[in-house]
CSV table of C-alpha atoms in Angstrom, one decimal:
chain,number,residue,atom,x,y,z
T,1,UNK,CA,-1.5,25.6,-17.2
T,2,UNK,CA,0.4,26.1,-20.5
T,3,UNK,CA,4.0,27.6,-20.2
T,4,UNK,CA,4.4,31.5,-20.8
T,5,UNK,CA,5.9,32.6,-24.3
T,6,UNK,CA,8.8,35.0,-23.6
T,7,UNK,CA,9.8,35.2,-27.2
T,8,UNK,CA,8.8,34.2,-30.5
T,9,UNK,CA,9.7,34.3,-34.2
T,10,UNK,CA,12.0,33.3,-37.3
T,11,UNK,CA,15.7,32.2,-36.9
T,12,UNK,CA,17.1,29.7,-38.9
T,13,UNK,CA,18.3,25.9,-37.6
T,14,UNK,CA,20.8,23.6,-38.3
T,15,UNK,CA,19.7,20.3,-38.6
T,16,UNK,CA,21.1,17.3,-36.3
T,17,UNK,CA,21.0,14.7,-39.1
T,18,UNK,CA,21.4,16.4,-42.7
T,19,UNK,CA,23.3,19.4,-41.3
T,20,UNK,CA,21.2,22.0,-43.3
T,21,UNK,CA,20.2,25.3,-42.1
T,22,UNK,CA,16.5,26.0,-42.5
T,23,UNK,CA,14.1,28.8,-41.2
T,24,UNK,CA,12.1,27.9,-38.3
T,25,UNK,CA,9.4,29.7,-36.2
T,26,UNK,CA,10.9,29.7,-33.0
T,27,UNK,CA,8.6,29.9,-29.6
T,28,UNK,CA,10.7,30.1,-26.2
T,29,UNK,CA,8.6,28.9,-23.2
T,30,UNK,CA,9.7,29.4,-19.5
T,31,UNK,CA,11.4,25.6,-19.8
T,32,UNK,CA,11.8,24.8,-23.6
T,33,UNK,CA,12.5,26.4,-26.9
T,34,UNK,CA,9.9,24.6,-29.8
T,35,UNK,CA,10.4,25.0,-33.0
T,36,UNK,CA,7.9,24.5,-35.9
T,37,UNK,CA,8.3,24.5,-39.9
T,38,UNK,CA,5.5,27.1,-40.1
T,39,UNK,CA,3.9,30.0,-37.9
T,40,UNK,CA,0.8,28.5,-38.3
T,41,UNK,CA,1.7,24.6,-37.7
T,42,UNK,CA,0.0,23.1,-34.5
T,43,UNK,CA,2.3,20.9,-33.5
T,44,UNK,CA,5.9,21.7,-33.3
T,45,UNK,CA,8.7,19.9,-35.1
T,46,UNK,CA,10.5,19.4,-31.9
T,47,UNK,CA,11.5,20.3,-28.3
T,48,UNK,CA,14.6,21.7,-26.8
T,49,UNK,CA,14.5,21.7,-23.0
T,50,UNK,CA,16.4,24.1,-21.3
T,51,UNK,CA,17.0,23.0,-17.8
T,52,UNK,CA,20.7,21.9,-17.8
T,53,UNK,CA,21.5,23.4,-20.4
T,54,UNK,CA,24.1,26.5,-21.5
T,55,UNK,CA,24.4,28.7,-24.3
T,56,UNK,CA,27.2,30.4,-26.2
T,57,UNK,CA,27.2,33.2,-28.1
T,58,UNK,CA,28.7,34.5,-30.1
T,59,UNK,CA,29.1,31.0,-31.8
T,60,UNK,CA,32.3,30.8,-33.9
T,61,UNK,CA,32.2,26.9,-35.0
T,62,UNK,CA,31.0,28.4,-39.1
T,63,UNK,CA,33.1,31.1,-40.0
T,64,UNK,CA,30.8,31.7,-42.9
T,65,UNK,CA,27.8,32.5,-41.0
T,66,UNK,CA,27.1,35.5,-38.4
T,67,UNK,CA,24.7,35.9,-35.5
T,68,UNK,CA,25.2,32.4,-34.7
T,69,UNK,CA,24.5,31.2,-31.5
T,70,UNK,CA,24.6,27.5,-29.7
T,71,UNK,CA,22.3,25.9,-27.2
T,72,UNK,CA,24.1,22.5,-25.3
T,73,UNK,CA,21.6,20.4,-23.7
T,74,UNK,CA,22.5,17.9,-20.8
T,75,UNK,CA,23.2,15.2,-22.8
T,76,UNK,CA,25.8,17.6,-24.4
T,77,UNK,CA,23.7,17.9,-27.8
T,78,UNK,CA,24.6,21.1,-29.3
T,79,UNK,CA,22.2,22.8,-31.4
T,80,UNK,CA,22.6,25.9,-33.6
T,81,UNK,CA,20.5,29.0,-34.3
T,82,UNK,CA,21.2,32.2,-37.0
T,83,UNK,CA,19.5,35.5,-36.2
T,84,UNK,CA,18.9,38.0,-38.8
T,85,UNK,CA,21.1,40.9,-37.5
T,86,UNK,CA,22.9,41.0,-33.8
T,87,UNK,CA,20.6,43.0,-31.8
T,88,UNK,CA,18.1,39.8,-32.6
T,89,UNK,CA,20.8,37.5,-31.4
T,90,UNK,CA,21.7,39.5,-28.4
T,91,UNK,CA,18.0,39.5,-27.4
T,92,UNK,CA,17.2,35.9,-27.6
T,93,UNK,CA,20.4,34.9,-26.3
T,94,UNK,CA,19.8,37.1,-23.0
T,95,UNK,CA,15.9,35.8,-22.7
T,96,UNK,CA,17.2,32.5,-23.2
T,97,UNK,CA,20.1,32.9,-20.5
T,98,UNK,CA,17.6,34.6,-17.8
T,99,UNK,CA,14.9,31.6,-18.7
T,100,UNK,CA,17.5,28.6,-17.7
T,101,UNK,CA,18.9,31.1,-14.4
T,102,UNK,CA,15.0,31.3,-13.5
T,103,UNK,CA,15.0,27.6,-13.7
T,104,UNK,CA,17.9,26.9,-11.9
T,105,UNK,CA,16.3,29.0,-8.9
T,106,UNK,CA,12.7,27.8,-9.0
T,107,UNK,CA,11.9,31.3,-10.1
T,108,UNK,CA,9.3,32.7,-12.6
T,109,UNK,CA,10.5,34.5,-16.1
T,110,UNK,CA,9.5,38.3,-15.8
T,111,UNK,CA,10.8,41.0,-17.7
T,112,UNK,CA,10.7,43.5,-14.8
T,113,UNK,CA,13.7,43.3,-12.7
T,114,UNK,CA,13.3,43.2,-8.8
T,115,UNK,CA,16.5,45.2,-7.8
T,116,UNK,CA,16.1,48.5,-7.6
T,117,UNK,CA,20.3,50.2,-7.6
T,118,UNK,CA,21.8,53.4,-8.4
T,119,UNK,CA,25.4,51.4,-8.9
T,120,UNK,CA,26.6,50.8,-12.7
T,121,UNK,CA,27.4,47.1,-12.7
T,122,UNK,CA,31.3,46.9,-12.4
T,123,UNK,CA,31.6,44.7,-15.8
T,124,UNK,CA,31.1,47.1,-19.3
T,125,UNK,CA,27.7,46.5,-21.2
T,126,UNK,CA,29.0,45.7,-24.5
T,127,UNK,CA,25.6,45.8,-26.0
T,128,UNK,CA,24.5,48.9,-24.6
T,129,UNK,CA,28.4,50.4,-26.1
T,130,UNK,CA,27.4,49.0,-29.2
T,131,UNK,CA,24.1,51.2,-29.4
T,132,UNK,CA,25.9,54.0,-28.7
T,133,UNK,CA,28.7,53.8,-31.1
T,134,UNK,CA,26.3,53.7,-33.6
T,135,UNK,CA,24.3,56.8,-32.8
T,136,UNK,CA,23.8,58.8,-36.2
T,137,UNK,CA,24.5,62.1,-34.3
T,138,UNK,CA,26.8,61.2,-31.3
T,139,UNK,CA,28.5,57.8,-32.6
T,140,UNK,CA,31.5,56.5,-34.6
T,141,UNK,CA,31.5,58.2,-38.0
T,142,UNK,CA,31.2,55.2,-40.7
T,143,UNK,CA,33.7,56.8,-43.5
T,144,UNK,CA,34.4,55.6,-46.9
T,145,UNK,CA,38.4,55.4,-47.0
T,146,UNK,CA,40.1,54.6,-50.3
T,147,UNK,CA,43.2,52.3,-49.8
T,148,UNK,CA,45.8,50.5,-51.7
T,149,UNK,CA,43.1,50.7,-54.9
T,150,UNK,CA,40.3,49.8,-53.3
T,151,UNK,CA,37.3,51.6,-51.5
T,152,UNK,CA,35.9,50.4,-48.3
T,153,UNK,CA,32.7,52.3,-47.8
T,154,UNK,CA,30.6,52.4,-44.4
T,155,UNK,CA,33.6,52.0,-42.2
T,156,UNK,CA,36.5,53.5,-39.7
T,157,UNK,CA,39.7,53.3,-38.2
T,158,UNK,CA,40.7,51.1,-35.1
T,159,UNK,CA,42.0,54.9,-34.1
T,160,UNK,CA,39.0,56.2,-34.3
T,161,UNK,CA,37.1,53.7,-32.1
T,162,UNK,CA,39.8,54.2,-29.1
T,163,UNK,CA,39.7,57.9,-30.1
T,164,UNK,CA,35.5,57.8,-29.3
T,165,UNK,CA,36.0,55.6,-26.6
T,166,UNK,CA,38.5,57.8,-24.7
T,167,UNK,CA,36.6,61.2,-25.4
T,168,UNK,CA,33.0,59.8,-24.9
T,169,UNK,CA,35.0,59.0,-21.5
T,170,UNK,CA,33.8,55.1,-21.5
T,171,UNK,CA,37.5,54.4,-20.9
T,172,UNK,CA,40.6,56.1,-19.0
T,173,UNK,CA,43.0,55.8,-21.3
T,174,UNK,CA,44.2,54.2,-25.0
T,175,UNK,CA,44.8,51.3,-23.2
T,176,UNK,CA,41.8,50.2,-21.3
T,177,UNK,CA,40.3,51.1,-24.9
T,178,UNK,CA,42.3,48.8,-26.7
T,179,UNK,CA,40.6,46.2,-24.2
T,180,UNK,CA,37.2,47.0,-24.9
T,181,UNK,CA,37.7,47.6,-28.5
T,182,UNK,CA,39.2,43.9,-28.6
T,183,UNK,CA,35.9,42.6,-26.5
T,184,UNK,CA,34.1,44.2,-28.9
T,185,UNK,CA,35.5,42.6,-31.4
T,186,UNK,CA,35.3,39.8,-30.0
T,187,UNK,CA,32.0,39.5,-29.2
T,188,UNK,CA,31.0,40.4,-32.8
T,189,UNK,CA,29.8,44.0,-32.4
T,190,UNK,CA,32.8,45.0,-34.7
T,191,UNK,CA,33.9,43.2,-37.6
T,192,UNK,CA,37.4,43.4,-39.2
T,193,UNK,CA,37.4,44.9,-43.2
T,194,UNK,CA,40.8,45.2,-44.9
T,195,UNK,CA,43.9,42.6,-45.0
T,196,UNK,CA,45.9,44.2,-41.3
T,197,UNK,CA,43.1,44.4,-39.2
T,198,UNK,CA,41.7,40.5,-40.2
T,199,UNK,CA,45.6,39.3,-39.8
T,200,UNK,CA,45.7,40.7,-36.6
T,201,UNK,CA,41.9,39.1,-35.4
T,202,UNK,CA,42.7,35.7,-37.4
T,203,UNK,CA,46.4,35.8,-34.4
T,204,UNK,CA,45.7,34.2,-31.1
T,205,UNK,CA,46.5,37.2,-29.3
T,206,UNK,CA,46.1,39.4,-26.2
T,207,UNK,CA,44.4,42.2,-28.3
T,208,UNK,CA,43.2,41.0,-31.6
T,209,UNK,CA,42.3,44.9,-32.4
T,210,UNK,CA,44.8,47.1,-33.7
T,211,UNK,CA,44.8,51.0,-32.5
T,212,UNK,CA,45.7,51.8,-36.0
T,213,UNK,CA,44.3,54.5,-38.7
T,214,UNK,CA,45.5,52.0,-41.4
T,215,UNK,CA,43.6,49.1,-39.5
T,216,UNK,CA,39.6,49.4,-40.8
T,217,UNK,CA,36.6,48.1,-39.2
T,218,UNK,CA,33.0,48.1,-40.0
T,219,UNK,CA,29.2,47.2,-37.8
T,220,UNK,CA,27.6,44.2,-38.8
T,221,UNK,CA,25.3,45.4,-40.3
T,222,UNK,CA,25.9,48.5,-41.4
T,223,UNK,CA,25.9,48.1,-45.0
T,224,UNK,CA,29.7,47.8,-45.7
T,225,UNK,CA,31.0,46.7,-49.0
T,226,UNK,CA,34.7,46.8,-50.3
T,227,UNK,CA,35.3,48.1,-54.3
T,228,UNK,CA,37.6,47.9,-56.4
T,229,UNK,CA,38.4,49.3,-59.9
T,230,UNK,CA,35.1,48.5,-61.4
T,231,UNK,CA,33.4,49.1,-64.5
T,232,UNK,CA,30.5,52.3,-64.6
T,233,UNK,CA,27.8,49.3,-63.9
T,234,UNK,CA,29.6,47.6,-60.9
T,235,UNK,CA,29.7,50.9,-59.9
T,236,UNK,CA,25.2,51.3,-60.4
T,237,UNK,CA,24.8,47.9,-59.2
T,238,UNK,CA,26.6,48.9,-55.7
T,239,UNK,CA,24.5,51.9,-55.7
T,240,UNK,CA,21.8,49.6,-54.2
T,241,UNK,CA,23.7,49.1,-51.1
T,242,UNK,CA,25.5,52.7,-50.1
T,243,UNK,CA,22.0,53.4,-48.2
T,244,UNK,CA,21.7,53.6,-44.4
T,245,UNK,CA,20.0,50.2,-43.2
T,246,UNK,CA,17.0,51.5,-41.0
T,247,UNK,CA,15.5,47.9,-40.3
T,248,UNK,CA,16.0,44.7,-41.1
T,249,UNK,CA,13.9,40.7,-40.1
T,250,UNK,CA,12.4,37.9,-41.5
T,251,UNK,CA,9.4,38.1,-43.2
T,252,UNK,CA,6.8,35.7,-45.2
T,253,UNK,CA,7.0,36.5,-49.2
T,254,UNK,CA,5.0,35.6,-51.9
T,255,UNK,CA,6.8,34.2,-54.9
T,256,UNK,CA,5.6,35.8,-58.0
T,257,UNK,CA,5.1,32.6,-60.1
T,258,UNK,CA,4.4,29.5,-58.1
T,259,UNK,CA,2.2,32.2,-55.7
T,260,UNK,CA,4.1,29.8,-52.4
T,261,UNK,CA,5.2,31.6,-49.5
T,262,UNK,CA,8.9,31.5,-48.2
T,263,UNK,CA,10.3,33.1,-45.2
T,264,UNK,CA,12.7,35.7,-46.6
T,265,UNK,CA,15.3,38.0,-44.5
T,266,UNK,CA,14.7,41.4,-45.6
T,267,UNK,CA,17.1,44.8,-45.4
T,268,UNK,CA,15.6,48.3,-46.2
T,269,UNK,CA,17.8,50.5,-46.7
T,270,UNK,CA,17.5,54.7,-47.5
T,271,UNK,CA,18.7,57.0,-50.0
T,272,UNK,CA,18.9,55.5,-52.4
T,273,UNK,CA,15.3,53.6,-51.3
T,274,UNK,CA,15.9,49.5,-51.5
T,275,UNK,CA,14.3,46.7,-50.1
T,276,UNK,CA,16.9,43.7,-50.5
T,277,UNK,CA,15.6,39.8,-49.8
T,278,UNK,CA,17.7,37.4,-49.1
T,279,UNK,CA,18.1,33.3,-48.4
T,280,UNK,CA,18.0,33.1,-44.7
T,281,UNK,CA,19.5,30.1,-44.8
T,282,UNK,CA,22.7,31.5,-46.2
T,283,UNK,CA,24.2,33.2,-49.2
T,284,UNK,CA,25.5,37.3,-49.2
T,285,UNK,CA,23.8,37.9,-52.4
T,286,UNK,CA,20.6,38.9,-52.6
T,287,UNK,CA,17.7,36.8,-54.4
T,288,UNK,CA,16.2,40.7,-55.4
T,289,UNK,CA,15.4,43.9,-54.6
T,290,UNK,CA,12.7,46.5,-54.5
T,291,UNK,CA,13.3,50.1,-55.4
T,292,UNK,CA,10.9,51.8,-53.5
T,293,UNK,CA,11.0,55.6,-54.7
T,294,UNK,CA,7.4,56.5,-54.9
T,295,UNK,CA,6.2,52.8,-54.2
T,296,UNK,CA,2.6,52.8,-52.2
T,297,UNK,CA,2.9,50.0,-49.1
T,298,UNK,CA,-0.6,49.3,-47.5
T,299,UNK,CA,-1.8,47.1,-45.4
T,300,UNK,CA,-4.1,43.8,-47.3
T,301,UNK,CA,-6.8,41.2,-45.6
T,302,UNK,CA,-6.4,39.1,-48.4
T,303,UNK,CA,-3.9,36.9,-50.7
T,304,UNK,CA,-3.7,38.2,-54.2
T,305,UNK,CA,-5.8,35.4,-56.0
T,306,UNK,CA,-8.8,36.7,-53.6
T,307,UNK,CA,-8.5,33.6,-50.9
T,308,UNK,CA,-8.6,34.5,-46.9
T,309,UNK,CA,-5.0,33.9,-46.3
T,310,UNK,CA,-4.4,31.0,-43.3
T,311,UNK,CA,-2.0,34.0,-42.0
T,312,UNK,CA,-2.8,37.5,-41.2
T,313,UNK,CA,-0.8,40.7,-41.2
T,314,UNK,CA,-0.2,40.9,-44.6
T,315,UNK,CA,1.0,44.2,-46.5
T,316,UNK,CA,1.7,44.8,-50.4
T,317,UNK,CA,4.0,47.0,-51.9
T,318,UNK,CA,3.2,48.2,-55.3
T,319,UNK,CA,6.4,50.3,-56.8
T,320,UNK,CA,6.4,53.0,-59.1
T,321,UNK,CA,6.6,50.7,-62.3
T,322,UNK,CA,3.5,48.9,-60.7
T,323,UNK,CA,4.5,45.7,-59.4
T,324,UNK,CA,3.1,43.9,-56.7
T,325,UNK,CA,5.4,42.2,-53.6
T,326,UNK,CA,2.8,40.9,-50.8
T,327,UNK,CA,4.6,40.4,-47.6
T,328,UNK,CA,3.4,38.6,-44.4
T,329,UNK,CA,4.7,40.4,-40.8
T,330,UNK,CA,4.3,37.9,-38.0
T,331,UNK,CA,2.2,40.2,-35.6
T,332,UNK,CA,0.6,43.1,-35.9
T,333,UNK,CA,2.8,45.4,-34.6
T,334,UNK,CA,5.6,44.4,-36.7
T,335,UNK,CA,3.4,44.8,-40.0
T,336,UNK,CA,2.8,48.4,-39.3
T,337,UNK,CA,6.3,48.8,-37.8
T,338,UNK,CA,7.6,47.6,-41.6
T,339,UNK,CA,4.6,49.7,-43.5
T,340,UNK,CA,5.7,53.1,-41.7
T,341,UNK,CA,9.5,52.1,-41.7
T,342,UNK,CA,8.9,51.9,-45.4
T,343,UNK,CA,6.5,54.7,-46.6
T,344,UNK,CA,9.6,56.9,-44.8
T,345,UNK,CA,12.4,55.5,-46.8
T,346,UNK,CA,10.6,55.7,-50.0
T,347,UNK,CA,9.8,59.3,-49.7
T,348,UNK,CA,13.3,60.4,-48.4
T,349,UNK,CA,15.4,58.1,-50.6
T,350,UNK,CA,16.4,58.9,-54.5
């Protein structure tokens, strides 16, 4: 009997003998993680078991790189894994975690818990904080605060996080606030913008947050970009990025050339409507982007040059000056999830 698939899909891997970091499909059984060069390979590339082993996340050994997480193996062989965006970290970290605890008690992975309590676990759910924060209606209001010359857009206060902390009544007082805001921190839910605030998280220190209105603070991945006196065409070029992100993955893309598919981490953002792609392997720049006011996304049974693809779930965009991105989702679901995330932001956004 094969083992169960809890969880599959793209993260990228560091490699144990050339150290570079390449997208994988990723496939986590009830005792090993596999990982294979393509979706549709057989055979995997390799084998991570996980009895013995321990992960740790958030994974600070490259300061360049975010959503990192690290798997150790018995014989003390680390390996390393990027998600696109934290709440993808956070979830295969925590499948991972409750797949080598089911190990270690001879148990079977199920989703569906077996305890039934009214009792709020006595330790703060940092994760489920984090969702809440960044409610639209209810959540910390991302500002854009102009200071010493510069503008840091999609961002607040340390203040203001132990000011929504305290009145949301998560915490007792400033204090205990301070805490969380510094596990948060911490744990990567909050990331430091402006020269005080990454001073004080770059100190080995109690509280690496500051409770400070001139201390600034941004979400991961929230969009947040600091400018400076720019010319009127920084200033269009940035336009791109002031939208809301509303989702955000790795996808397959079709290269408009050499017609060859890469996996591509994708960012839609709305108004203003933009589809960025990006190197999952690394680099903050994006490789393009797709303005989608008045695009038409559909789904596609075919590749462009009229061939059955070896993949399914593929969708095109066409934009408003008629040209054609063809896109690969890696289930079904998640192609329609993208199509209808998309036809939204390109009818609401400028």
């Amino acid at each position: 009997m094969e083992p169960k698939r809890i969880r599959e899909g793209y993260l990228v891997k560091k490699g144990n003998v050339f150290n570079t970091w390449k997208p994988m499909w990723m496939v986590l059984l009830e005792d090993g993680i596999e990982f294979y060069k393509k979706k549709s390979d057989n055979s995997p590339k390799g084998m991570i078991p996980l009895k013995g082993s321990s992960v740790t996340s958030p994974c600070q050994d490259f300061s360049k790189r975010m959503f990192v997480f690290k798997i150790t193996s018995t014989k003390q062989q680390d390996q390393y894994f990027q998600a696109a965006y934290l709440e993808e970290r956070d979830a295969w970290v925590r499948d991972i975690k409750k797949a080598i605890k089911c190990i270690e008690g001879g148990q079977k992975f199920s989703r569906k818990s077996t305890r039934r309590s009214i009792h709020l676990p006595e330790t703060v759910d940092l994760g489920a904080l984090y969702l809440s924060m960044k409610d639209t209606e209810k959540g910390v209001k991302e500002l854009n605060i102009e200071k010493d010359k510069k503008i840091f857009n999609h961002c607040f206060t340390g203040s203001c996080v132990v000011d929504w902390l305290v009145s949301n009544k998560s915490v007792r007082n400033r204090q205990e606030g301070l805490m969380i805001a510094s596990s948060l921190l911490s744990e990567g839910y909050l990331q430091p913008a402006g020269d005080l605030s990454k001073n004080a998280a770059d100190q080995i220190t109690e509280n690496p947050f500051l409770d400070n209105p001139d201390a600034f603070y941004y979400f991961p991945d929230s969009g947040f970009f600091c400018e400076e006196n720019s010319s009127d065409d920084d200033v269009i070029l940035k336009e791109e990025f002031r939208g809301v992100i509303i989702k955000q993955g790795c996808l397959l893309k079709q290269g408009h050339r050499r017609k060859n598919w890469k996996v591509r981490k994708f960012i839609l953002r709305e108004d203003p409507a933009y589809l960025h792609y990006y190197d999952p392997a690394g680099g903050e720049d994006p490789l393009g982007a797709v303005h989608l006011r008045g695009c038409v996304v559909t789904s596609v049974e075919s590749s462009p040059e009229g061939r059955k693809s070896d993949e399914e779930n593929l969708f095109e965009i066409i934009t408003a000056n008629e040209v054609h991105y063809f896109l690969q989702a890696a289930t079904p679901k998640e192609r329609t999830e993208w199509i209808k995330a998309i036809q939204v932001a390109s009818r609401t956004g400028k």
